[in-house]
Amino acid sequence: MQSAAERLSAAGTANALELRGVSRLFGALAALSDVTMSVKPGERRAVLGSNGAGKTTLFNCVTGDFPPTSGTVRFFGEDVTHFPPHERIRRGLRRTYQISQLFGGLSVVDNVYLACRGVSRGRFSLIRPRRNDALMQSALDLVNAVHLTDFKDMLVSELSYGQQRQLEIALALSGAPRFILFDEPAAGLSPTERSELIEILTSMPAHIGYIIIEHDMDVALRVVESVTMMHNGAIFKEGNPAEIESDPEVQELYLGGGHVRL
Amino acid sequence: MALLDETGSTPVSSPERAQGRWTQWFGQIPAWGWLLAAFMLCLPLFASNFVIYQIFGWAMILGMIALSLMFLAGYGGMVSLVQMSVAACAGYMVAILGNSAATEISLGWPWWLNIPVAILIAMAFGTISGALAVRTEGIYTIMITLAIASAFFYFTRQNYVIFNGFSGFNSLEPPRLFGVDWRQAVPFYYLTLFWATLSYLAVWYVSRSPFGLALQGIRDNPRRMSALGFNITAHRIAAYTFAAFFAAIAGILLSWLNGQISPGTAGVGPVIDILIIAVVGGLKRPIGPFIGALVYVLLRTFALDVLVSLGLDGQRFQLLIGLGFLLIVFFSPDGLLGLWERWKSHMAKSESGLAPMHDGDA
C-alpha cells in the first residue's frame, strides 16, 4: 500500500487506468489473455467486440468483482490489483452492470442515497438522514439528472426497464467519480431513451473519463474519442473511431464473422 | 411540481420527510400503535399477576431475543442461531459478576458495573460469532451459528470453575432501585415493557438509517453494495454487534424472570424455539417476533391443559407447537404478519373490484 502523498503525486502524472498483461482464466478457458491497455484521465473510450470477446470480464477485473489470474491493474498510478472492490470504488472508480443490479425493495432515491453514502463517511451511521441532509440533497440532484424526479419515491422493482437503466447510471455518477465503466448502458433502450443517454454521457464533466461497452455504433462512436476492439479475450485493434470503422480487418471480423448486431 | 411531490411521497411514505420534530414523530404512529400502547400500559389493571408476569413478561423477553434474530435475518439475510446463546451469556455474566446463590463464584459487583459489563461481554460474544459466520451463506450460516450455540451449551454445562456446570446459578434478582422490588410482577412487567418497547423502536428507527439501509442493500445484492463502496464483511459483523445488544438485555431480564440461569437456558431446544418464534411471527417487520413470542408462550402455557381436557397426554404440547409451526410456514412463508397483510390486500382488492360497478350504477 502506498502512502497518501505517493498516491497524490502519482495521480498527477499517471494514467487513469493502466492494465499490464492482465489475464483471467475460468478453468482452462482464457476469458482474458494478456491484455495491456492504458487510458488517460478524462479519456472516453469504447470497447467493442462480439459476445464472449472478454469485455465484461475486463470490467470485472478492473473493479475487482473478481481478480485477474495474472497481471497488474493500476488506477491513477496506484496498484489496485489485490484491492477488494469497495477500496477501488472509494478511490473514484465506478461501474454499471449489463443486467441492472439495483435494490428492488428500496425506493429510487434510497438507491441513489446508498450509492452516495457508500463513497462518503458515516456508512455505519445509526441516525436517519434528515430532509436537509447534504447527501440526500446530492442524491435528489442525481435522480433529477437522470430524469427520474417524478418517480423518486417509487420502489425500484416497479420502474420500467429503461428507467432502471437510467438509475444504474445515477448510481455510477454518485460521489466524486474519476473514472466510470459503462457496461452496455443502451441495451434495450428506446430511441428516445438512447438520445437521453447520449445527452447524459456527453454532458458529463470533462475530467471524468469512461470506458463504454456498446454494440450500438450510433451510440458508441458519438460519445468516445478512442476505440478498443477485442476478440477472443485479447485486444485486436486500437484507434480512433474513424480508423476503426474503416479498418478492413475490423469489417471482416464484424461483418464477415457473421455478427448481426452492427 | 409541489403536487407531484405530495402524491409521489404517499405510496412508499418517505419517513425522512417527517424528521426533526417530535410532533411529526407522534403523527407517524398508526392507530394500532396507540391502541397497543394503551392496552399494554393498562394491562396490570385488569390482568392477573400470572398473566402479566408469566405470559406477557416472558413473551416480551423472548420477543426481544427473536427481534435480534429478525434484525439479522430480515434486514441482513443472515439466519443466526446464536442469539439465544448471546442472551444466556449476558444472563450468566450478571450472575457471575453480580450476586447469586453460588457465593464462591459470584464476584458481587454493584449493579451499575456488572450490568453494563455483562452487556459488553455478550456483545463481544455476538460479534465474534458474527465474524465467524459472515463469510458463509444460507445453510452454512445456520450450521456455524448452531455449532457455536451447541459449543456454548456444552461448555457451560461442563465448566464448573466459572459457569458452575450443570446447576448454573440461582437466586438471581434485579437490583432494588428507587425502593422498588423489581421482582414483583407489576414492576417487572413495566421494566420489561420499557426495554421491549425501546428495542422495538430502535430496530424500527435503525432500519431506515444509513446502517440499516445498507444492510438491506447487502441482503438484496452484496456484489452491488461492494461496487458502491461498502465493506460488506465489516457491515455484516456490525449487524451482529447491534443485534447482540437487544439479546443481551433480554438475557439479563430472562435470568431475573426465572431467578436462575443454567445450561438449559440456551440448550439446542430454546435455540431452535427462537427461530420458530421469529419465523412464526414474521421476519419482515420488528413487531413480528413479539407476535410470534406471544403465540409461543400461550401455546407453551395452555396447550398442556387443552390436551389433558381432550383426554390426550399433556406431554404432547410440543406436538401442537410443531403442528402450528408447520401450518403457518406452509400457508404463509412470511409468518402471521404475512397472513394478516395478505388478508388486508385481499380485502382492499375486493373493494376496489366493486368500485367500478358502483360507478356504472351511478
XYZ file of C-alpha atoms in Angstrom:
624
model
C 0.000 0.000 0.000
C 1.367 3.412 -0.951
C 1.304 6.494 1.221
C -1.244 9.203 0.555
C 1.499 11.528 -0.710
C 2.759 8.948 -3.169
C -0.737 8.370 -4.363
C -1.328 12.079 -4.902
C 1.890 12.659 -6.807
C 1.277 9.598 -8.937
C -2.239 10.733 -9.712
C -0.952 13.939 -11.309
C 1.021 12.163 -13.965
C -0.300 8.628 -14.207
C -2.880 7.152 -16.487
C -6.401 6.835 -15.119
C -6.300 3.157 -15.856
C -3.345 1.018 -16.703
C -3.529 -2.713 -17.327
C -0.338 -4.755 -17.743
C -0.594 -8.316 -19.016
C -3.965 -8.937 -17.403
C -5.284 -12.489 -17.868
C -8.276 -14.231 -16.409
C -8.832 -17.959 -16.604
C -12.076 -19.791 -15.904
C -10.760 -23.325 -15.578
C -8.997 -23.926 -18.884
C -10.857 -21.121 -20.652
C -8.942 -17.866 -21.030
C -11.656 -15.200 -20.834
C -8.908 -12.589 -20.955
C -5.392 -13.221 -22.178
C -2.525 -10.794 -21.721
C -4.482 -7.559 -22.037
C -2.369 -4.415 -21.843
C -4.014 -1.046 -22.200
C -3.811 2.446 -20.768
C -6.459 5.119 -20.591
C -5.612 8.748 -19.848
C -7.550 10.761 -17.232
C -10.659 12.191 -18.852
C -10.343 9.931 -21.880
C -13.547 8.363 -23.215
C -13.183 5.030 -24.896
C -15.427 2.360 -26.350
C -14.675 -1.341 -26.061
C -16.176 -3.274 -28.930
C -16.267 -6.941 -29.729
C -18.609 -9.819 -30.257
C -20.184 -11.794 -27.417
C -17.545 -13.700 -25.492
C -14.776 -11.324 -26.526
C -13.983 -10.665 -22.845
C -15.375 -7.152 -22.494
C -17.338 -7.682 -19.288
C -14.547 -9.852 -17.858
C -12.242 -6.907 -18.438
C -14.592 -4.721 -16.380
C -14.789 -7.299 -13.608
C -11.001 -7.446 -13.377
C -10.756 -3.664 -13.200
C -13.390 -3.300 -10.461
C -12.287 -6.400 -8.561
C -15.643 -8.177 -8.841
C -13.238 -10.988 -9.488
C -9.468 -10.521 -9.588
C -7.260 -11.212 -12.605
C -5.406 -14.538 -12.660
C -2.227 -12.659 -13.554
C -1.118 -9.142 -14.454
C -1.489 -5.800 -12.697
C -4.204 -3.151 -12.641
C -3.252 0.420 -11.782
C -5.799 3.119 -11.042
C -4.365 6.650 -11.214
C -0.913 5.203 -10.621
C -1.854 3.064 -7.646
C -1.564 -0.709 -7.874
C -5.088 -1.893 -7.024
C -4.723 -5.456 -8.349
C -5.335 -7.007 -4.945
C -7.771 -4.441 -3.542
C -11.342 -5.528 -2.741
C -13.964 -3.774 -4.898
C -15.044 -1.282 -2.233
C -11.490 0.078 -1.879
C -11.351 0.748 -5.625
C -14.771 2.401 -5.589
C -13.737 4.680 -2.722
C -10.811 5.846 -4.883
C -13.181 7.128 -7.575
C -13.837 4.109 -9.806
C -17.480 3.419 -10.737
C -19.299 0.918 -12.871
C -22.694 -0.007 -14.215
C -23.847 -3.535 -14.931
C -25.060 -5.070 -18.171
C -28.021 -6.529 -16.266
C -29.251 -3.879 -13.838
C -28.028 -4.573 -10.317
C -30.361 -2.476 -8.204
C -32.175 -2.785 -4.893
C -35.718 -3.603 -5.935
C -37.139 -3.382 -2.414
C -35.913 0.197 -1.884
C -37.155 3.434 -3.421
C -35.349 5.217 -6.257
C -33.969 7.929 -4.021
C -32.854 5.369 -1.402
C -30.895 3.513 -4.086
C -29.038 6.671 -5.058
C -28.669 7.687 -1.409
C -26.946 4.369 -0.686
C -24.578 4.966 -3.600
C -23.722 8.444 -2.262
C -23.285 7.055 1.266
C -21.037 4.233 0.051
C -18.327 6.657 -1.054
C -18.546 9.013 1.903
C -18.200 8.734 5.652
C -20.925 7.578 8.013
C -21.672 4.266 6.322
C -22.390 2.855 9.773
C -24.451 5.812 10.986
C -27.490 4.834 13.044
C -29.077 8.265 12.588
C -31.696 8.587 9.882
C -30.936 11.148 7.160
C -32.714 14.443 7.660
C -34.610 16.239 4.949
C -31.784 18.783 4.548
C -29.047 16.118 4.675
C -26.300 17.079 2.207
C -26.012 13.553 0.829
C -29.786 13.265 0.468
C -29.663 16.522 -1.486
C -26.985 15.235 -3.837
C -28.969 12.010 -4.234
C -32.014 14.061 -5.266
C -29.847 16.053 -7.698
C -28.630 12.828 -9.300
C -32.177 11.495 -9.545
C -33.035 14.722 -11.329
C -30.025 14.443 -13.641
C -31.284 11.106 -14.973
C -34.871 12.415 -15.323
C -36.358 10.267 -12.543
C -37.545 13.005 -10.162
C -41.204 12.144 -10.747
C -40.512 8.562 -9.692
C -38.151 9.199 -6.800
C -40.311 7.554 -4.130
C -41.339 4.585 -6.226
C -39.968 1.140 -5.474
C -37.267 0.272 -7.968
C -38.944 -3.034 -8.764
C -41.902 -1.032 -10.107
C -39.794 1.002 -12.568
C -39.754 0.283 -16.283
C -36.703 -1.348 -17.818
C -35.476 1.924 -19.333
C -35.886 3.755 -16.018
C -33.857 1.068 -14.269
C -31.068 1.579 -16.810
C -31.151 5.303 -16.073
C -30.974 4.610 -12.363
C -27.911 2.407 -12.941
C -26.212 5.471 -14.419
C -27.235 7.659 -11.471
C -25.570 5.167 -9.105
C -22.373 5.318 -11.162
C -22.336 9.140 -11.045
C -22.644 9.319 -7.243
C -19.949 10.868 -5.077
C -16.943 12.198 -6.989
C -16.249 9.667 -9.736
C -12.922 9.895 -11.538
C -13.450 7.046 -13.951
C -16.554 5.072 -14.911
C -17.073 1.732 -16.631
C -20.389 1.554 -18.517
C -21.445 -1.979 -19.454
C -23.893 -1.743 -22.370
C -25.903 1.168 -20.954
C -28.020 1.492 -24.129
C -29.029 -2.164 -24.406
C -32.803 -2.452 -24.719
C -33.482 1.297 -24.648
C -35.973 3.021 -26.923
C -34.657 5.616 -29.446
C -35.787 8.455 -27.168
C -34.090 6.884 -24.164
C -30.955 6.425 -26.266
C -30.742 10.093 -27.111
C -31.270 10.928 -23.438
C -28.420 8.574 -22.593
C -26.151 10.223 -25.167
C -27.023 13.595 -23.688
C -26.144 12.394 -20.171
C -22.840 10.915 -21.359
C -21.764 13.931 -23.398
C -22.717 16.447 -20.722
C -20.593 14.807 -18.025
C -17.739 16.965 -16.632
C -14.650 16.719 -18.853
C -12.357 15.366 -16.118
C -14.445 12.189 -15.741
C -13.215 9.567 -18.176
C -15.013 6.381 -19.025
C -14.950 3.126 -20.911
C -18.195 2.095 -22.542
C -19.093 -1.340 -23.828
C -21.659 -0.807 -26.542
C -22.875 -2.784 -29.522
C -24.780 0.144 -30.987
C -22.228 2.024 -33.084
C -24.525 5.057 -33.305
C -24.272 5.466 -29.565
C -20.699 4.287 -29.077
C -18.957 6.323 -31.752
C -20.743 9.547 -30.834
C -19.597 9.584 -27.216
C -15.980 8.395 -27.391
C -12.657 9.571 -28.768
C -10.892 6.195 -28.920
C -11.887 2.603 -29.558
C -10.504 -0.765 -28.468
C -11.601 -3.820 -30.426
C -11.488 -7.110 -28.544
C -11.622 -10.600 -29.942
C -11.368 -13.932 -28.085
C -10.178 -12.336 -24.864
C -7.399 -10.285 -26.413
C -7.051 -6.772 -27.800
C -7.431 -6.886 -31.552
C -7.179 -3.226 -32.631
C -6.936 0.199 -31.029
C -7.526 3.557 -32.667
C -9.882 6.483 -33.088
C -13.470 5.846 -34.212
C -12.833 6.737 -37.862
C -9.833 4.396 -38.122
C -11.702 1.524 -36.547
C -14.763 1.986 -38.713
C -12.740 1.940 -41.937
C -10.352 -0.822 -40.876
C -10.750 -3.785 -43.263
C -9.853 -6.347 -40.601
C -12.499 -4.975 -38.243
C -15.063 -5.056 -41.021
C -14.066 -8.615 -41.788
C -14.401 -9.602 -38.146
C -17.692 -7.856 -37.556
C -19.442 -8.343 -40.890
C -17.705 -11.340 -42.390
C -17.684 -13.046 -38.998
C -21.439 -13.196 -39.128
C -22.070 -10.682 -36.366
C -25.547 -9.303 -36.817
C -25.857 -6.533 -34.302
C -23.665 -3.954 -36.094
C -44.386 20.248 -9.051
C -45.479 20.564 -5.448
C -48.487 18.454 -6.243
C -46.276 15.780 -7.765
C -44.143 15.767 -4.640
C -47.158 15.248 -2.449
C -48.652 12.409 -4.452
C -45.253 10.899 -5.130
C -44.452 10.523 -1.453
C -47.650 8.822 -0.347
C -47.286 5.275 -1.692
C -43.976 4.432 -0.008
C -44.380 7.002 2.796
C -40.936 8.508 2.937
C -40.235 8.675 6.667
C -37.296 11.087 6.409
C -39.896 13.686 5.496
C -41.295 13.637 8.997
C -37.893 14.086 10.615
C -36.795 16.546 13.230
C -39.964 17.405 15.144
C -41.437 15.357 17.920
C -44.939 16.383 16.936
C -44.373 14.952 13.492
C -42.970 11.829 15.105
C -46.162 11.298 17.043
C -48.195 11.939 13.919
C -46.438 8.989 12.302
C -47.665 6.495 14.889
C -50.518 4.482 13.379
C -53.806 3.909 15.190
C -52.910 0.327 16.104
C -49.759 1.662 17.775
C -51.768 3.897 20.121
C -54.227 1.082 20.878
C -51.426 -1.376 21.581
C -49.597 1.127 23.808
C -52.768 1.854 25.785
C -53.533 -1.852 26.157
C -50.023 -2.728 27.306
C -49.854 0.175 29.761
C -53.254 -0.648 31.313
C -52.853 -4.422 31.307
C -51.882 -4.714 35.013
C -55.179 -3.010 35.943
C -57.300 -5.958 34.829
C -54.938 -8.911 34.299
C -53.709 -11.258 36.997
C -50.086 -11.308 38.105
C -49.701 -14.657 36.392
C -50.787 -13.190 33.067
C -48.587 -10.100 33.190
C -45.526 -11.917 34.569
C -45.555 -15.424 33.122
C -47.358 -14.642 29.865
C -46.587 -11.084 28.812
C -43.287 -10.681 30.690
C -41.921 -13.898 29.245
C -43.321 -13.186 25.766
C -41.704 -9.740 25.624
C -38.334 -11.174 26.659
C -38.468 -13.977 24.086
C -39.706 -11.382 21.611
C -36.591 -9.263 22.179
C -34.294 -12.233 21.559
C -36.281 -13.138 18.444
C -36.127 -9.457 17.455
C -32.342 -9.640 17.396
C -32.660 -12.659 15.084
C -35.267 -10.812 12.997
C -32.860 -7.867 12.558
C -30.138 -10.187 11.245
C -32.385 -12.443 9.176
C -34.993 -9.939 7.965
C -32.741 -6.977 7.184
C -29.411 -8.752 6.757
C -30.435 -12.088 5.269
C -28.363 -13.902 7.926
C -30.181 -16.589 9.918
C -28.227 -16.723 13.173
C -28.994 -19.393 15.770
C -26.572 -17.862 18.244
C -28.843 -15.093 19.577
C -30.243 -17.232 22.418
C -26.677 -18.056 23.477
C -25.786 -14.360 23.424
C -28.760 -13.721 25.711
C -27.722 -16.542 28.034
C -24.155 -15.234 28.025
C -25.402 -11.868 29.354
C -27.513 -13.670 31.969
C -24.507 -15.729 33.069
C -22.289 -12.656 33.270
C -24.758 -10.839 35.518
C -24.782 -13.914 37.786
C -21.010 -14.296 37.778
C -20.113 -10.615 38.162
C -23.018 -9.759 40.473
C -24.782 -11.760 43.171
C -26.131 -15.295 43.179
C -26.555 -18.248 45.498
C -23.163 -19.546 44.327
C -21.238 -17.093 46.507
C -17.895 -18.832 45.941
C -18.081 -17.874 42.227
C -20.081 -14.648 42.071
C -17.956 -11.543 42.413
C -20.657 -9.342 43.955
C -20.004 -6.258 41.818
C -22.583 -3.455 42.152
C -25.370 -3.418 39.549
C -24.149 -0.265 37.764
C -20.920 -2.075 36.996
C -21.942 -5.677 36.426
C -24.896 -4.994 34.087
C -23.010 -2.815 31.560
C -20.002 -5.171 31.638
C -22.294 -8.170 31.141
C -23.899 -6.490 28.115
C -20.490 -5.628 26.661
C -19.216 -9.194 27.087
C -22.358 -10.601 25.457
C -21.973 -8.120 22.576
C -18.360 -9.207 22.150
C -19.542 -12.827 22.062
C -22.164 -11.929 19.427
C -19.598 -10.016 17.378
C -17.061 -12.857 17.400
C -19.779 -15.349 16.418
C -20.754 -12.981 13.621
C -17.158 -12.647 12.438
C -17.005 -16.440 12.144
C -20.370 -16.703 10.415
C -20.479 -13.798 7.934
C -18.217 -15.322 5.320
C -20.743 -18.100 4.813
C -24.153 -18.009 3.162
C -27.535 -19.587 3.782
C -27.493 -23.061 5.303
C -23.812 -22.746 6.259
C -24.519 -19.657 8.360
C -27.175 -21.658 10.190
C -24.762 -24.574 10.706
C -21.894 -22.421 12.007
C -24.101 -20.487 14.424
C -25.745 -23.724 15.577
C -22.275 -25.145 16.195
C -21.331 -22.084 18.276
C -24.604 -22.315 20.219
C -24.007 -26.019 20.929
C -20.428 -25.319 21.968
C -21.684 -22.641 24.388
C -24.239 -25.068 25.835
C -21.717 -27.907 26.401
C -19.073 -25.518 27.683
C -21.365 -24.005 30.316
C -22.530 -27.490 31.343
C -19.023 -28.881 31.759
C -17.240 -25.850 33.189
C -17.615 -25.657 36.973
C -14.950 -23.048 37.774
C -16.747 -20.129 36.074
C -20.159 -21.352 34.901
C -20.942 -23.671 37.828
C -21.664 -26.577 35.492
C -24.980 -28.367 35.374
C -26.735 -26.441 38.150
C -25.825 -22.950 36.978
C -26.787 -20.008 39.200
C -29.830 -19.494 41.410
C -31.281 -16.612 43.447
C -30.727 -14.054 40.707
C -32.692 -10.891 41.210
C -32.822 -7.352 39.853
C -31.260 -4.565 41.969
C -33.624 -2.741 44.325
C -33.663 0.657 42.669
C -35.787 3.616 43.833
C -37.051 1.433 46.666
C -38.956 -0.792 44.238
C -38.767 -4.577 44.337
C -38.438 -5.155 40.590
C -39.055 -8.862 41.007
C -42.678 -8.211 41.858
C -44.999 -8.872 38.941
C -46.146 -5.324 38.189
C -42.757 -3.543 38.418
C -41.101 -6.330 36.433
C -43.814 -6.092 33.792
C -43.176 -2.371 33.312
C -39.415 -2.887 33.346
C -39.736 -5.468 30.577
C -42.275 -3.373 28.684
C -39.869 -0.429 28.765
C -36.942 -2.386 27.317
C -39.054 -4.283 24.787
C -40.548 -1.011 23.511
C -37.110 0.583 23.357
C -35.712 -2.380 21.406
C -38.634 -2.348 19.002
C -38.321 1.396 18.366
C -34.547 1.168 17.973
C -34.774 -1.568 15.343
C -37.588 0.256 13.546
C -35.619 3.520 13.568
C -32.297 1.994 12.506
C -33.934 0.117 9.615
C -34.158 3.452 7.787
C -30.748 4.782 8.857
C -27.713 4.538 6.547
C -26.556 1.477 8.511
C -29.936 -0.272 8.204
C -30.498 0.679 4.567
C -27.040 -0.558 3.647
C -27.698 -3.823 5.499
C -30.845 -4.356 3.416
C -28.854 -3.494 0.311
C -26.283 -6.140 1.248
C -29.087 -8.653 1.789
C -30.501 -7.978 -1.693
C -27.291 -7.648 -3.659
C -23.937 -7.900 -1.869
C -21.933 -7.620 -5.078
C -23.573 -4.334 -5.982
C -23.061 -2.956 -2.471
C -19.381 -3.743 -2.750
C -19.348 -1.887 -6.078
C -20.868 1.125 -4.297
C -18.018 1.328 -1.789
C -19.414 -0.679 1.128
C -17.248 -3.154 3.021
C -19.849 -5.872 3.247
C -17.948 -8.102 5.688
C -17.496 -5.273 8.191
C -21.116 -4.236 7.750
C -22.427 -7.715 8.432
C -20.274 -8.121 11.554
C -21.507 -4.745 12.832
C -25.066 -6.021 12.381
C -24.262 -8.936 14.711
C -22.905 -6.474 17.294
C -26.038 -4.329 17.068
C -28.372 -7.331 17.319
C -26.430 -8.744 20.272
C -27.280 -5.630 22.312
C -31.020 -6.472 22.406
C -30.373 -10.161 23.008
C -28.089 -9.234 25.913
C -30.686 -7.044 27.629
C -33.309 -9.740 27.128
C -30.943 -12.356 28.565
C -30.500 -10.346 31.768
C -34.271 -9.861 32.083
C -34.767 -13.589 31.473
C -32.369 -14.520 34.277
C -34.338 -12.224 36.609
C -37.688 -13.602 35.423
C -36.629 -17.177 36.158
C -34.446 -16.227 39.111
C -31.859 -18.611 37.721
C -29.695 -19.356 34.734
C -28.328 -22.744 33.733
C -27.019 -24.507 30.609
C -30.577 -25.498 29.681
C -31.451 -21.805 29.170
C -29.516 -21.916 25.909
C -29.784 -25.597 25.024
C -30.485 -26.622 21.459
C -34.251 -26.645 22.188
C -34.515 -22.980 23.224
C -32.108 -22.001 20.414
C -34.469 -23.526 17.845
C -37.502 -22.063 19.675
C -36.184 -18.547 18.985
C -36.003 -19.350 15.278
C -39.556 -20.728 15.368
C -40.824 -17.625 17.201
C -39.242 -15.284 14.666
C -40.467 -17.245 11.642
C -43.993 -17.732 13.019
C -44.303 -14.022 13.819
C -42.779 -12.878 10.554
C -39.270 -11.736 9.656
C -40.223 -8.673 7.661
C -41.090 -6.268 10.454
C -39.836 -5.762 14.006
C -43.306 -6.346 15.500
C -43.352 -9.902 14.089
C -41.072 -11.509 16.699
C -43.244 -10.187 19.530
C -46.385 -11.640 17.955
C -44.592 -14.944 17.470
C -43.359 -14.906 21.071
C -46.865 -14.317 22.440
C -48.276 -17.197 20.383
C -45.421 -19.432 21.525
C -45.852 -18.565 25.220
C -49.630 -19.064 25.040
C -49.120 -22.476 23.442
C -46.418 -23.442 25.950
C -48.653 -22.391 28.842
C -52.096 -23.611 27.798
C -51.527 -26.396 25.244
C -50.982 -28.829 28.108
C -54.355 -28.021 29.699
C -56.124 -28.215 26.350
C -54.593 -31.590 25.580
C -55.450 -33.003 29.015
C -59.044 -31.761 28.760
C -59.293 -33.586 25.433
C -58.088 -36.739 27.166
C -54.677 -36.693 25.470
C -51.231 -36.895 27.001
C -50.269 -33.411 28.258
C -46.630 -34.017 27.429
C -47.538 -33.730 23.756
C -47.716 -29.916 23.845
C -44.600 -29.773 21.648
C -46.666 -31.561 19.016
C -49.152 -28.687 18.985
C -46.355 -26.136 18.656
C -44.802 -28.160 15.860
C -48.105 -28.510 14.015
C -48.798 -24.791 14.379
C -45.338 -24.010 13.039
C -45.853 -26.357 10.104
C -49.237 -24.855 9.226
C -48.002 -21.261 9.392
C -44.871 -21.907 7.356
C -46.890 -23.921 4.849
C -49.613 -21.321 4.326
C -47.591 -18.148 4.843
C -43.815 -18.037 4.490
C -43.959 -14.511 5.964
C -45.470 -15.740 9.226
C -48.595 -14.465 10.965
C -47.843 -10.899 9.824
C -47.769 -12.154 6.244
C -51.192 -13.790 6.680
C -52.582 -10.548 8.057
C -51.133 -8.496 5.210
C -52.462 -10.868 2.584
C -55.903 -10.694 4.154
C -55.703 -6.879 4.138
C -54.667 -6.647 0.482
C -57.349 -9.197 -0.375
C -59.980 -7.003 1.274
C -58.626 -3.903 -0.468
C -58.708 -5.705 -3.804
C -62.272 -6.909 -3.478
C -63.310 -3.372 -2.504
C -61.589 -1.773 -5.497
C -63.067 -4.538 -7.640
C -66.519 -3.374 -6.581
C -65.850 0.317 -7.166
C -66.269 0.425 -10.985
C -69.590 -1.358 -10.686
C -70.867 1.334 -8.347
C -69.671 3.980 -10.796
C -71.549 2.242 -13.563
C -74.705 2.169 -11.471
C -74.452 5.878 -10.801
